[in-house]
PDB file of C-alpha atoms in Angstrom:
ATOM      1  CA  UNK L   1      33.990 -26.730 -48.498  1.00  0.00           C
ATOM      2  CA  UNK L   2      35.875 -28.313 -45.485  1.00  0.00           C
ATOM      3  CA  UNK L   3      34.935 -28.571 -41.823  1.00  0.00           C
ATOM      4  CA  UNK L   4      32.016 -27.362 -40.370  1.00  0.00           C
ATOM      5  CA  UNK L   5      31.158 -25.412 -43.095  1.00  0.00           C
ATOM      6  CA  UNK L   6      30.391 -28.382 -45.432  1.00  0.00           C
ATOM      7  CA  UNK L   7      27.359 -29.071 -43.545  1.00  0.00           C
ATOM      8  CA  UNK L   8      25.817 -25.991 -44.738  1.00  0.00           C
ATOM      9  CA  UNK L   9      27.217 -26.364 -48.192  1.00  0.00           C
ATOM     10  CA  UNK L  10      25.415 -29.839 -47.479  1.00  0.00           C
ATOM     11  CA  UNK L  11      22.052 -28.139 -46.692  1.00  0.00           C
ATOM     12  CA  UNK L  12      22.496 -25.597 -49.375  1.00  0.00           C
ATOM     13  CA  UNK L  13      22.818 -28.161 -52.354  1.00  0.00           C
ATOM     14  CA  UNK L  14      19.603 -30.003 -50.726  1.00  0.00           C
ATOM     15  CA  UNK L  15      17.566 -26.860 -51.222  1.00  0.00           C
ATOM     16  CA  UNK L  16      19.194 -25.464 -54.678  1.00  0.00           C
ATOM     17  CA  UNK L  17      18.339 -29.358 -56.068  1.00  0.00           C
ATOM     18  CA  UNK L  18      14.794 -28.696 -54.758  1.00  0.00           C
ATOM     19  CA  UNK L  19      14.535 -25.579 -56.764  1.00  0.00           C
ATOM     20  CA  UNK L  20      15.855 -27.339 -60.098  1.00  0.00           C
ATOM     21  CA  UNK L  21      19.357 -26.122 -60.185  1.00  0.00           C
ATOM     22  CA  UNK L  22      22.184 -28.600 -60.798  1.00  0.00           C
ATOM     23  CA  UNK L  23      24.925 -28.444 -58.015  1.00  0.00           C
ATOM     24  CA  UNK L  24      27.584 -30.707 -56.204  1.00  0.00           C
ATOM     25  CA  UNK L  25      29.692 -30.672 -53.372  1.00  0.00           C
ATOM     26  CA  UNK L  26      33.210 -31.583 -52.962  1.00  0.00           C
ATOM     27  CA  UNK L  27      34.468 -32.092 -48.820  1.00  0.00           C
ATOM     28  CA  UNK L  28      37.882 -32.906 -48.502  1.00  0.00           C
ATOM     29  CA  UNK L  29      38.444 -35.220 -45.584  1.00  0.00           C
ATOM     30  CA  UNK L  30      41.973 -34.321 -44.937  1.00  0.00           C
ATOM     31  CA  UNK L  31      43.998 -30.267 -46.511  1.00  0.00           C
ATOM     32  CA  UNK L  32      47.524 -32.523 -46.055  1.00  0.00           C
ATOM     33  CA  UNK L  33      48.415 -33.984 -48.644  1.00  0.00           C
ATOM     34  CA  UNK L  34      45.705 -31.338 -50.856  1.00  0.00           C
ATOM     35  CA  UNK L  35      43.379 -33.019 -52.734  1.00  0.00           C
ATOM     36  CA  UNK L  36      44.443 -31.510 -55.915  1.00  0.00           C
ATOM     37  CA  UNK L  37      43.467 -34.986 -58.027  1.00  0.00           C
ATOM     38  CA  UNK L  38      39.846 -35.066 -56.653  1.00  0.00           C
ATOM     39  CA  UNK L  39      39.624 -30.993 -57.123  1.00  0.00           C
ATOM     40  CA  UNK L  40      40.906 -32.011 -60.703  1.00  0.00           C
ATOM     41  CA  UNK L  41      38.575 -34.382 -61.329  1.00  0.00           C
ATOM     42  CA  UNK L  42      35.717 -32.489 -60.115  1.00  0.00           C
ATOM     43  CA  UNK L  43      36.187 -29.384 -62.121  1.00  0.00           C
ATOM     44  CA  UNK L  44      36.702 -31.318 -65.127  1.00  0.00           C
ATOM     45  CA  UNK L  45      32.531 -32.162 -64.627  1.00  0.00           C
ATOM     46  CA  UNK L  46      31.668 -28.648 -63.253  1.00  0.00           C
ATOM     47  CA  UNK L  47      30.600 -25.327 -64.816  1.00  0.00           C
ATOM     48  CA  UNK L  48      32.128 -23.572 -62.117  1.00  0.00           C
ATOM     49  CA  UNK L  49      33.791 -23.845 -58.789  1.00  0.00           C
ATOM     50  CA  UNK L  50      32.738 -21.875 -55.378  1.00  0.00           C
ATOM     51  CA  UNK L  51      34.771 -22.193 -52.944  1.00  0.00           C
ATOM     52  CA  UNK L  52      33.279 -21.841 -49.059  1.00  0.00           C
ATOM     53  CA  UNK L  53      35.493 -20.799 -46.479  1.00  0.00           C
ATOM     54  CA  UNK L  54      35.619 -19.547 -42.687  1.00  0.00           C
ATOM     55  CA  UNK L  55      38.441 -17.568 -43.788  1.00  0.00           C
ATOM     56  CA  UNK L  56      39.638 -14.938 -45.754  1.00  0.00           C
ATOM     57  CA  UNK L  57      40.075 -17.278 -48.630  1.00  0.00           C
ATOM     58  CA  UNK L  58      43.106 -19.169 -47.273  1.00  0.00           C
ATOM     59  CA  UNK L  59      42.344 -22.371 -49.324  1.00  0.00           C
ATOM     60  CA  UNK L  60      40.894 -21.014 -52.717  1.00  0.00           C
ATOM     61  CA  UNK L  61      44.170 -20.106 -54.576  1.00  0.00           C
ATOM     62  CA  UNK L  62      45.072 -24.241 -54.118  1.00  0.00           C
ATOM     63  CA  UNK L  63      41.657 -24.945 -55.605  1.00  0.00           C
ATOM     64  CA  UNK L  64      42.312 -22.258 -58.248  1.00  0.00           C
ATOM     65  CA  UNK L  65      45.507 -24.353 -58.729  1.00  0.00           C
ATOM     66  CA  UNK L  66      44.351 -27.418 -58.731  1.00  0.00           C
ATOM     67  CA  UNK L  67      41.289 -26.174 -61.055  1.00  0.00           C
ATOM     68  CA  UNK L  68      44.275 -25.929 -63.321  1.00  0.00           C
ATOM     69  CA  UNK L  69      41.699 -22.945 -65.840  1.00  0.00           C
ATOM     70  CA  UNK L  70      39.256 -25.453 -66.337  1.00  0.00           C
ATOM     71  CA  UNK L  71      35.905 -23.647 -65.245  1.00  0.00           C
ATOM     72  CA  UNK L  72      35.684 -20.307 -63.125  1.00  0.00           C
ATOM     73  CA  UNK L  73      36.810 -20.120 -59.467  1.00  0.00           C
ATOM     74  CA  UNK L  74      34.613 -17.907 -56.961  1.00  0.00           C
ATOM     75  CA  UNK L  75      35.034 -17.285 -53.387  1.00  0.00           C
ATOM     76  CA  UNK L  76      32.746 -16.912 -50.612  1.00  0.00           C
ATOM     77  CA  UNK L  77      34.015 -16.596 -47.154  1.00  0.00           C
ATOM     78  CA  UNK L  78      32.914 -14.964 -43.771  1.00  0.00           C
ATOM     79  CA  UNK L  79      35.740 -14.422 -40.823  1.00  0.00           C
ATOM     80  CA  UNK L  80      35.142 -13.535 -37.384  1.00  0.00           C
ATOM     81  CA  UNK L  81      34.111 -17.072 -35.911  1.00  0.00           C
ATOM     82  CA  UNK L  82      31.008 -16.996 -37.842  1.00  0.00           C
ATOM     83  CA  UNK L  83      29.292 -19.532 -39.089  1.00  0.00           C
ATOM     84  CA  UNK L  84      27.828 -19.245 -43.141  1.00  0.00           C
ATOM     85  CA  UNK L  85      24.078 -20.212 -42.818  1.00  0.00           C
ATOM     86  CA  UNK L  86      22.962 -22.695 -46.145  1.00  0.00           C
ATOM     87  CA  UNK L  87      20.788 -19.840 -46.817  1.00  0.00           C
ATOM     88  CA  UNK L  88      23.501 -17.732 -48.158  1.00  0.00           C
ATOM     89  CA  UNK L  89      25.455 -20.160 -49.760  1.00  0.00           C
ATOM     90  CA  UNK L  90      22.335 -20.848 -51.371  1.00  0.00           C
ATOM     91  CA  UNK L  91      21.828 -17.356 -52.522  1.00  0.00           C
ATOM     92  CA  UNK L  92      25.447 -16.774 -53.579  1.00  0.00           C
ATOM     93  CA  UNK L  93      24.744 -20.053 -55.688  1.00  0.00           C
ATOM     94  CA  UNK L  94      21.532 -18.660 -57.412  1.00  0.00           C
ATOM     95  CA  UNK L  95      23.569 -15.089 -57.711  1.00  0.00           C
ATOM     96  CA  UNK L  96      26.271 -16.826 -59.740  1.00  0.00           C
ATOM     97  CA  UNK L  97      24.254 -19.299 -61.762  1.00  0.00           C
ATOM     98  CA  UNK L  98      23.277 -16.889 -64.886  1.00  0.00           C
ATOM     99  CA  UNK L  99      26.868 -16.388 -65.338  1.00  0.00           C
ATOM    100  CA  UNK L 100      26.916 -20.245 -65.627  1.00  0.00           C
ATOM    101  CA  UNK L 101      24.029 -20.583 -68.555  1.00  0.00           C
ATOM    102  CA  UNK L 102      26.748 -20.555 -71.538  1.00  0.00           C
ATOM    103  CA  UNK L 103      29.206 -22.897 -69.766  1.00  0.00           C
ATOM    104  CA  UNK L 104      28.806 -26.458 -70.483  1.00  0.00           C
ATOM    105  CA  UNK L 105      26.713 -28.724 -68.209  1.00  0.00           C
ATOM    106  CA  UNK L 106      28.320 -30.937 -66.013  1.00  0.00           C
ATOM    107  CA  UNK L 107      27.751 -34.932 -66.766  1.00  0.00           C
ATOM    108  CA  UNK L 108      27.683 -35.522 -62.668  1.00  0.00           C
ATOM    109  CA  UNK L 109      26.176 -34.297 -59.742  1.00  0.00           C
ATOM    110  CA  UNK L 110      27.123 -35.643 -56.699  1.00  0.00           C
ATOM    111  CA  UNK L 111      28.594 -34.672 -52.612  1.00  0.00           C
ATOM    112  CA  UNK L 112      32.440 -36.654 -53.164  1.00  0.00           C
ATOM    113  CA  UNK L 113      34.234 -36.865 -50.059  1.00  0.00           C
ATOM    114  CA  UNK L 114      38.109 -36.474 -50.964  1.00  0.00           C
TER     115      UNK L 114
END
């Protein structure tokens, strides 16, 4: 996540932490040059990727890219000036996460600002 919406991305890994399950956050500082490395990196350590958008999904085919295969890629996005509360990252997290169980865990949890 990127921009505003990071902050509840932020707020969203706070409460899924609470309730047990193992998350991170990735906030790219700047889209130009991408962060493709730090994407990289990150999905190297992670069971899966969402990506959080005010968009239609403008940036998630870079992070696909970047992702390079090594863990699933899943969108979540809302468009009309909206604003995604935590609360529904939060349940699009918990939604996801049994489709995670078989995956290997990640060795790092952590918010990395790229």
């Amino acid at each position: 996540a990127y921009g505003t919406v990071a902050r509840a991305c932020n707020m969203a890994l706070g409460q899924l932490r609470e309730e047990g399950l193992r998350a991170a956050l990735l906030r790219p500082i700047s889209l130009f040059p991408f962060p493709s490395e730090a994407i990289a990196a990150a999905a190297a350590r992670a069971r899966a990727v969402l990506v959080v958008e005010l968009s239609a999904g403008q940036m998630v085919e870079d992070v696909r890219a970047a992702v390079g295969g090594r863990c699933p890629v899943y969108f979540h996005g809302r468009t009309g000036g909206l604003m995604v509360p935590a609360e529904e990252v939060a349940e699009r997290v918990r939604a996801l996460a049994p489709d995670w169980h078989d995956l290997p865990a990640p060795e790092r949890h952590e918010v990395v600002n790229a």
